[in-house]
Amino acid sequence: MARNINEDMRDWVGMFPSSAFADGKCYLIPGFGNSCVFETQEGLVMFDVPIRQFAKRTFNGVRSFSDKPVKYFIYSHGHFDHAFGYGPFLEEIKNKGWEMPEVIAHENCIRRFEKYQTLDKYHNWINRMQFASIGGRMQGSVISPHEILKPTIILKGNESVFHFKLGKTKFEIYHDMGETDDSIWLWVPEKKIICAGDLMISGFPNVGNPYKVQRYPKDWALAMGKMMGKEAEFLVPGHGRLIEGKDKVKDVLSITAEAMNFVHDEVVKRLNEGKWFEQIYHEMVDIFPDKFKKSIYLREMYGCYRFAIHAAYRLYHGWYNSGNPTDFFPAKSDEIAKELLKINTKETYLEHANLLFNTGKKQLALHILDVIIKGSEEENNPTLYEALNLKHKILKEKAQEDTSFIASNIINNAALQIKEKLKLLKKASGNS
Ligand SMILES: [Zn+2]
């Protein structure tokens, strides 16, 4: 299924075997995101369903452990990889004449489903860019947001809590914001298990995703604190392998809370000092503590610290973020580039971009190359071709170097588009 992803990301996308754990009646079944199934005398409780493309695989996984009917589905949140792969379960319910299960979610999950229906083409477009390196089944088929299994038990408001019993087992559900505003997590006291959904993803939190709506670093830290209070022995993350052992669970929750508090509070401090985004961002990058950088629990394999800075800033700031009135209602960037090319030639810019690239200043080289790429009037120009070629090379290198799956995909996807453009230009010049 997956190309170009490292070992950590293989775990993250669920490429590891299903297993029974705790008292042997709890099952962790990966299906891109994780599903966790609890077997009781009266049936199954299933925390998260898989992404639709992996529904059959997860269904078979569940049925390899137990043939009892599913009595409860719980959606940790309404993302595609946690709330859409229920199909084979419904089919089985119909075939066997079983009762429909309850579906538990937060009220904001319903709003999310409505949003997905309004913006289905848009989400499909941004997700194609975010997951550009995952080929095959993930890319080929689009998940329709119009087919949903509606929640029947809905947690409301910010303080919402819901408890229920199945067989002799008590299940406690709490709402906290973090990756999303609709997240709920599960605590099973008798088994000392927390199912965290994407509040825990075996790496740096996915906070500040470049394409997505606001996420909540401070609330994330609060959620970690609440989970710590449970003294769990098992922590089931939304992605990646089971976290086992009281100390390990505590360590991962506490360093995640610390990192979220750090990003939030340091950005707030700088806002109070009257700093604009550019200054805040670069200062924050410079002070990223080694402790977080080196933590195995905060590996920047999906989200990353740089994204988190944006998330904290966006919580409190509007769209005017440079403080320079030139940027307030700016001219078109290609018009600015055209003017710059009147001052100096494309060749001079290219020469300088090469100099920057050769001295390791890749980012600056990109800015200079954009003057040629955006400002060139005629398409069929060898200097433009060379500029695009160097941009492609730099982007490929940057994508390779970046450990964040999302960052790497965004950069790589742009490189692919440039490659297509280069092919067209080559063809055109060959024909002329
Ligand atoms: Zn997820």
Coordinates of C-alpha atoms and ligand atoms in Angstrom, one line a residue:
M1 CA 0.0 0.0 0.0
A2 CA 2.6 2.5 1.0
R3 CA 5.6 3.8 -0.8
N4 CA 8.3 6.1 0.4
I5 CA 7.5 5.8 4.0
N6 CA 9.9 4.9 6.8
E7 CA 9.6 2.2 9.4
D8 CA 8.0 4.5 12.0
M9 CA 5.4 5.6 9.5
R10 CA 4.6 2.0 8.7
D11 CA 3.5 1.6 12.3
W12 CA 1.7 4.9 12.1
V13 CA -0.4 3.8 9.1
G14 CA -1.3 0.5 10.8
M15 CA 1.1 -1.9 9.1
F16 CA 1.6 -4.1 12.2
P17 CA -0.2 -7.2 13.4
S18 CA -3.4 -7.1 15.5
S19 CA -3.1 -8.3 19.0
A20 CA -5.0 -9.2 22.2
F21 CA -3.8 -7.4 25.3
A22 CA -4.5 -6.7 29.0
D23 CA -6.8 -9.5 30.2
G24 CA -6.8 -11.1 26.7
K25 CA -10.3 -9.7 26.0
C26 CA -9.1 -6.4 24.5
Y27 CA -8.0 -6.3 20.9
L28 CA -5.9 -3.7 19.1
I29 CA -6.6 -3.9 15.4
P30 CA -4.8 -1.4 13.1
G31 CA -6.6 -0.2 10.0
F32 CA -4.6 2.9 9.0
G33 CA -5.9 4.4 12.4
N34 CA -6.3 2.0 15.3
S35 CA -9.5 0.3 16.4
C36 CA -9.7 -1.1 19.9
V37 CA -12.3 -3.7 20.7
F38 CA -13.5 -4.8 24.1
E39 CA -15.1 -8.2 24.5
T40 CA -17.8 -8.5 27.2
Q41 CA -20.3 -11.2 28.0
E42 CA -23.0 -9.2 26.3
G43 CA -21.1 -8.2 23.2
L44 CA -18.4 -5.9 21.8
V45 CA -17.5 -2.3 22.3
M46 CA -15.5 -0.9 19.4
F47 CA -13.5 2.3 19.9
D48 CA -13.0 3.7 16.4
V49 CA -13.8 2.1 13.1
P50 CA -11.0 2.1 10.4
I51 CA -10.7 4.1 7.3
R52 CA -13.2 2.8 4.7
Q53 CA -10.5 1.3 2.5
F54 CA -9.4 -1.0 5.4
A55 CA -12.9 -1.8 6.7
K56 CA -12.9 -5.4 5.5
R57 CA -9.4 -6.1 6.9
T58 CA -10.4 -4.7 10.3
F59 CA -13.7 -6.6 10.2
N60 CA -11.7 -9.8 9.6
G61 CA -9.3 -8.9 12.4
V62 CA -12.2 -8.4 14.9
R63 CA -13.8 -11.7 13.8
S64 CA -10.5 -13.6 14.3
F65 CA -10.9 -12.8 18.0
S66 CA -14.6 -12.9 18.7
D67 CA -17.9 -13.7 17.1
K68 CA -20.0 -11.6 19.4
P69 CA -22.2 -8.8 18.1
V70 CA -20.9 -5.2 18.2
K71 CA -23.1 -3.3 20.7
Y72 CA -21.3 0.1 20.7
F73 CA -19.3 2.0 18.2
I74 CA -17.4 5.0 19.6
Y75 CA -16.0 7.6 17.3
S76 CA -13.0 9.2 18.9
H77 CA -13.6 12.0 16.4
G78 CA -15.1 12.3 12.9
H79 CA -11.9 12.1 10.7
F80 CA -12.1 9.8 7.7
D81 CA -9.7 7.3 9.3
H82 CA -11.8 6.9 12.5
A83 CA -15.4 7.0 11.7
F84 CA -16.2 5.7 8.2
G85 CA -15.2 2.0 8.0
Y86 CA -18.3 0.4 9.5
G87 CA -19.6 -1.1 6.3
P88 CA -18.9 -4.8 6.8
F89 CA -20.1 -4.7 10.4
L90 CA -23.5 -3.3 9.2
E91 CA -23.7 -5.9 6.6
E92 CA -23.2 -8.6 9.2
I93 CA -25.8 -7.1 11.5
K94 CA -28.3 -7.2 8.7
N95 CA -27.4 -10.7 7.7
K96 CA -27.7 -12.0 11.2
G97 CA -30.7 -10.0 12.2
W98 CA -28.8 -8.4 15.1
E99 CA -29.9 -5.2 16.8
M100 CA -28.3 -2.0 15.5
P101 CA -25.4 -0.9 17.8
E102 CA -25.4 2.5 19.6
V103 CA -23.0 5.0 18.1
I104 CA -21.3 7.4 20.5
A105 CA -19.8 10.7 19.4
H106 CA -19.5 14.3 20.5
E107 CA -21.9 16.9 19.1
N108 CA -19.1 18.6 17.2
C109 CA -18.6 15.4 15.3
I110 CA -22.1 15.9 13.7
R111 CA -21.1 19.4 12.7
R112 CA -17.9 17.9 11.2
F113 CA -19.9 15.4 9.1
E114 CA -22.0 18.3 7.8
K115 CA -18.9 20.3 7.0
Y116 CA -17.5 17.3 5.0
Q117 CA -20.6 17.2 3.0
T118 CA -20.5 20.9 2.2
L119 CA -16.8 20.8 1.3
D120 CA -16.3 17.3 -0.1
K121 CA -14.4 18.3 -3.2
Y122 CA -12.2 20.7 -1.3
H123 CA -11.2 18.1 1.3
N124 CA -10.5 15.6 -1.4
W125 CA -8.1 18.1 -3.0
I126 CA -6.2 19.0 0.2
N127 CA -6.0 15.3 1.3
R128 CA -4.6 14.3 -2.0
M129 CA -1.7 16.8 -1.3
Q130 CA -1.3 15.8 2.3
F131 CA -1.1 12.1 1.5
A132 CA 0.7 12.4 -1.9
S133 CA 3.2 9.7 -1.2
I134 CA 0.7 7.0 -0.3
G135 CA -0.2 5.3 -3.5
G136 CA -2.6 2.6 -4.5
R137 CA -5.9 2.1 -2.7
M138 CA -5.6 5.2 -0.5
Q139 CA -5.2 7.6 -3.4
G140 CA -7.4 5.8 -5.9
S141 CA -10.7 5.8 -4.0
V142 CA -12.4 8.8 -2.5
I143 CA -14.3 8.4 0.7
S144 CA -17.8 9.8 0.3
P145 CA -18.8 12.0 3.2
H146 CA -22.4 11.4 2.3
E147 CA -22.4 7.8 3.6
I148 CA -22.3 8.1 7.4
L149 CA -23.5 6.0 10.3
K150 CA -25.1 8.6 12.4
P151 CA -24.3 8.8 16.2
T152 CA -27.2 7.8 18.5
I153 CA -25.6 8.9 21.8
I154 CA -24.3 12.4 21.5
L155 CA -22.1 14.1 24.1
K156 CA -22.8 17.8 24.4
G157 CA -20.8 20.8 25.4
N158 CA -17.3 21.2 26.8
E159 CA -17.6 19.4 30.1
S160 CA -19.4 16.4 28.7
V161 CA -18.8 12.9 30.2
F162 CA -20.7 9.7 29.5
H163 CA -20.6 6.4 31.4
F164 CA -22.1 3.1 30.4
K165 CA -21.9 -0.6 31.3
L166 CA -21.8 -3.6 29.0
G167 CA -21.7 -7.0 30.7
K168 CA -19.8 -6.2 33.9
T169 CA -17.5 -3.7 32.4
K170 CA -17.8 0.0 32.9
F171 CA -16.8 2.4 30.2
E172 CA -16.2 6.1 30.8
I173 CA -16.0 8.6 28.0
Y174 CA -14.6 12.1 28.2
H175 CA -14.5 15.1 25.8
D176 CA -11.4 17.2 25.3
M177 CA -10.2 19.3 22.4
G178 CA -6.8 18.8 20.8
E179 CA -6.4 17.6 17.3
T180 CA -10.1 18.4 16.8
D181 CA -12.9 20.0 18.7
D182 CA -14.9 16.8 18.6
S183 CA -12.5 14.4 20.3
I184 CA -13.6 12.0 23.0
W185 CA -11.5 9.4 24.8
L186 CA -12.3 6.3 26.7
W187 CA -11.2 5.1 30.1
V188 CA -11.9 1.5 31.2
P189 CA -11.1 1.5 34.9
E190 CA -11.3 -2.2 35.5
K191 CA -8.7 -2.9 32.8
K192 CA -6.7 0.3 33.3
I193 CA -6.9 1.2 29.6
I194 CA -7.2 4.5 27.9
C195 CA -8.1 4.8 24.2
A196 CA -6.9 8.2 23.2
G197 CA -7.9 8.5 19.6
D198 CA -5.7 11.1 17.9
L199 CA -4.9 12.9 21.1
M200 CA -2.1 10.4 21.1
I201 CA -0.4 9.5 17.8
S202 CA 3.0 8.0 18.7
G203 CA 4.8 11.1 17.7
F204 CA 4.7 14.9 17.8
P205 CA 1.0 15.9 18.0
N206 CA -0.7 16.8 14.7
V207 CA -1.4 20.3 15.8
G208 CA -1.2 23.1 13.2
N209 CA -1.7 20.9 10.2
P210 CA -1.0 23.3 7.2
Y211 CA -4.2 22.6 5.4
K212 CA -6.6 22.1 8.2
V213 CA -8.7 24.3 10.5
Q214 CA -7.6 25.5 14.0
R215 CA -6.3 22.9 16.4
Y216 CA -5.8 23.4 20.2
P217 CA -2.4 23.0 21.8
K218 CA -3.4 24.3 25.3
D219 CA -6.4 22.1 25.5
W220 CA -4.3 19.2 24.3
A221 CA -2.0 19.7 27.3
L222 CA -5.1 19.7 29.6
A223 CA -6.4 16.4 28.0
M224 CA -3.0 14.8 28.7
G225 CA -3.2 16.0 32.4
K226 CA -6.7 14.4 32.7
M227 CA -5.5 11.2 31.3
M228 CA -2.5 11.2 33.6
G229 CA -4.9 11.3 36.5
K230 CA -6.2 7.9 35.6
E231 CA -2.8 6.1 36.1
A232 CA -3.5 3.9 33.2
E233 CA -1.4 0.8 32.4
F234 CA -2.3 0.7 28.7
L235 CA -2.6 3.6 26.3
V236 CA -4.1 2.9 22.9
P237 CA -3.0 5.6 20.5
G238 CA -5.0 6.7 17.4
H239 CA -2.1 5.6 15.3
G240 CA 0.9 3.4 16.0
R241 CA 1.6 0.6 18.5
L242 CA 0.1 0.0 22.0
I243 CA 1.9 1.9 24.8
E244 CA 2.2 -0.5 27.7
G245 CA 3.3 0.0 31.4
K246 CA 2.3 2.6 33.9
D247 CA 5.6 4.6 33.8
K248 CA 5.7 4.6 30.0
V249 CA 2.1 5.8 29.7
K250 CA 2.8 8.6 32.2
D251 CA 6.0 9.6 30.4
V252 CA 4.4 9.9 27.0
L253 CA 1.4 11.8 28.4
S254 CA 3.6 14.2 30.5
I255 CA 6.1 15.1 27.8
T256 CA 3.3 15.6 25.3
A257 CA 1.6 18.0 27.7
E258 CA 4.9 19.7 28.4
A259 CA 5.6 20.3 24.7
M260 CA 2.0 21.6 24.0
N261 CA 2.3 24.0 27.0
F262 CA 5.7 25.1 25.8
V263 CA 4.7 26.0 22.3
H264 CA 1.5 27.7 23.5
D265 CA 3.1 29.7 26.3
E266 CA 6.2 30.8 24.4
V267 CA 4.0 32.1 21.5
V268 CA 1.7 33.9 23.9
K269 CA 4.7 35.5 25.6
R270 CA 5.9 36.8 22.3
L271 CA 2.5 38.1 21.3
N272 CA 2.5 40.0 24.6
E273 CA 5.9 41.4 23.7
G274 CA 4.3 42.9 20.5
K275 CA 6.1 40.6 18.0
W276 CA 4.8 39.7 14.6
F277 CA 4.6 36.2 13.2
E278 CA 7.9 36.1 11.3
Q279 CA 9.9 37.0 14.4
I280 CA 7.9 34.7 16.6
Y281 CA 8.3 31.8 14.2
H282 CA 12.1 32.1 13.8
E283 CA 12.7 32.7 17.5
M284 CA 10.6 29.7 18.3
V285 CA 12.5 27.5 15.9
D286 CA 15.7 28.6 17.5
I287 CA 14.6 27.7 21.1
F288 CA 13.1 24.3 20.3
P289 CA 14.3 22.4 23.3
D290 CA 16.6 19.4 22.9
K291 CA 14.6 17.5 25.4
F292 CA 11.6 17.5 22.9
K293 CA 13.8 17.2 19.8
K294 CA 15.3 14.0 21.2
S295 CA 12.2 12.5 22.8
I296 CA 11.2 9.2 21.2
Y297 CA 7.6 10.1 22.1
L298 CA 7.7 13.4 20.1
R299 CA 9.3 12.2 16.9
E300 CA 8.3 14.6 14.1
M301 CA 7.1 11.9 11.8
Y302 CA 3.6 13.1 11.0
G303 CA 3.1 16.5 12.5
C304 CA 5.9 18.7 13.7
Y305 CA 6.9 21.6 16.1
R306 CA 7.1 24.1 13.2
F307 CA 3.3 23.5 12.5
A308 CA 2.5 23.8 16.2
I309 CA 3.9 27.3 16.3
H310 CA 1.3 28.3 13.7
A311 CA -1.4 26.6 15.7
A312 CA -0.7 28.5 18.8
Y313 CA -0.4 31.8 16.9
R314 CA -3.6 31.3 15.0
L315 CA -5.6 30.8 18.2
Y316 CA -5.2 34.5 19.0
H317 CA -4.3 36.3 15.8
G318 CA -6.0 37.5 12.7
W319 CA -4.8 37.4 9.1
Y320 CA -2.6 40.5 9.1
N321 CA 0.5 38.9 10.4
S322 CA 3.5 40.8 9.1
G323 CA 2.9 44.3 10.6
N324 CA 4.2 45.8 7.3
P325 CA 1.5 47.7 5.5
T326 CA 3.1 46.8 2.2
D327 CA 1.7 43.3 2.9
F328 CA -1.7 44.5 4.0
F329 CA -3.3 44.6 0.5
P330 CA -0.4 43.4 -1.6
A331 CA 0.1 43.4 -5.4
K332 CA 0.1 40.1 -7.3
S333 CA 3.4 38.3 -6.7
D334 CA 4.0 37.7 -10.4
E335 CA 3.6 41.4 -11.1
I336 CA 6.2 42.2 -8.4
A337 CA 8.5 39.6 -10.0
K338 CA 8.0 41.1 -13.4
E339 CA 9.2 44.5 -12.0
L340 CA 12.2 42.9 -10.4
L341 CA 13.1 41.3 -13.7
K342 CA 13.2 44.9 -15.2
I343 CA 15.9 45.8 -12.7
N344 CA 18.0 42.8 -13.3
T345 CA 18.0 39.9 -15.8
K346 CA 16.8 36.4 -15.3
E347 CA 20.3 35.2 -15.9
T348 CA 21.6 37.2 -13.0
Y349 CA 18.9 35.9 -10.7
L350 CA 19.6 32.4 -11.8
E351 CA 23.3 32.8 -11.2
H352 CA 22.6 34.1 -7.7
A353 CA 20.2 31.3 -6.9
N354 CA 22.8 28.8 -7.9
L355 CA 25.3 30.5 -5.7
L356 CA 22.9 30.3 -2.7
F357 CA 22.1 26.7 -3.5
N358 CA 25.8 25.8 -3.7
T359 CA 26.4 27.4 -0.3
G360 CA 23.6 25.5 1.3
K361 CA 21.1 28.3 1.4
K362 CA 18.3 26.4 -0.2
Q363 CA 15.4 28.4 1.2
L364 CA 16.8 31.7 0.0
A365 CA 17.6 30.1 -3.4
L366 CA 13.9 29.2 -3.7
H367 CA 12.8 32.8 -3.1
I368 CA 15.2 34.1 -5.8
L369 CA 14.2 31.4 -8.3
D370 CA 10.5 32.5 -7.8
V371 CA 11.4 35.9 -9.3
I372 CA 12.3 34.1 -12.6
I373 CA 9.5 31.6 -12.4
K374 CA 6.8 34.1 -11.6
G375 CA 8.1 37.0 -13.6
S376 CA 8.9 35.3 -16.9
E377 CA 6.6 36.5 -19.7
E378 CA 7.4 33.8 -22.3
E379 CA 7.2 30.1 -21.4
N380 CA 9.8 28.9 -23.9
N381 CA 12.9 30.2 -22.3
P382 CA 16.0 28.3 -21.3
T383 CA 16.6 30.3 -18.2
L384 CA 13.1 29.7 -17.0
Y385 CA 13.6 26.0 -17.7
E386 CA 16.8 26.0 -15.6
A387 CA 15.2 27.9 -12.8
L388 CA 12.3 25.3 -12.7
N389 CA 14.9 22.5 -12.8
L390 CA 16.8 23.9 -9.8
K391 CA 13.6 24.5 -7.9
H392 CA 12.6 20.9 -8.5
K393 CA 16.0 19.7 -7.3
I394 CA 15.8 21.8 -4.1
L395 CA 12.3 20.7 -3.3
K396 CA 13.2 17.0 -3.8
E397 CA 16.1 17.5 -1.4
K398 CA 14.0 19.3 1.1
A399 CA 11.2 16.7 0.9
Q400 CA 13.8 14.0 1.5
E401 CA 15.3 15.8 4.5
D402 CA 12.0 16.6 6.3
T403 CA 11.0 13.9 8.8
S404 CA 7.4 15.1 9.0
F405 CA 5.2 13.0 6.6
I406 CA 2.9 16.0 6.0
A407 CA 5.7 18.5 5.4
S408 CA 7.5 16.1 3.1
N409 CA 4.4 15.3 1.1
I410 CA 3.5 18.9 0.6
I411 CA 7.0 19.7 -0.7
N412 CA 7.2 16.6 -2.8
N413 CA 3.8 17.2 -4.3
A414 CA 4.9 20.6 -5.5
A415 CA 8.1 19.1 -6.9
L416 CA 6.0 16.6 -8.9
Q417 CA 3.9 19.4 -10.4
I418 CA 7.1 21.2 -11.4
K419 CA 8.4 18.0 -13.0
E420 CA 5.2 17.9 -15.1
K421 CA 5.7 21.5 -16.2
L422 CA 9.3 20.7 -17.1
K423 CA 8.1 17.8 -19.3
L424 CA 5.7 20.1 -21.1
L425 CA 8.3 22.8 -21.7
K426 CA 10.7 20.2 -23.0
K427 CA 8.1 18.8 -25.4
A428 CA 7.2 22.4 -26.5
S429 CA 10.8 23.3 -27.2
G430 CA 11.4 20.1 -29.0
N431 CA 8.4 20.8 -31.3
S432 CA 9.3 24.4 -32.1
Ligands
ZN1 ZN -6.2 9.6 12.6

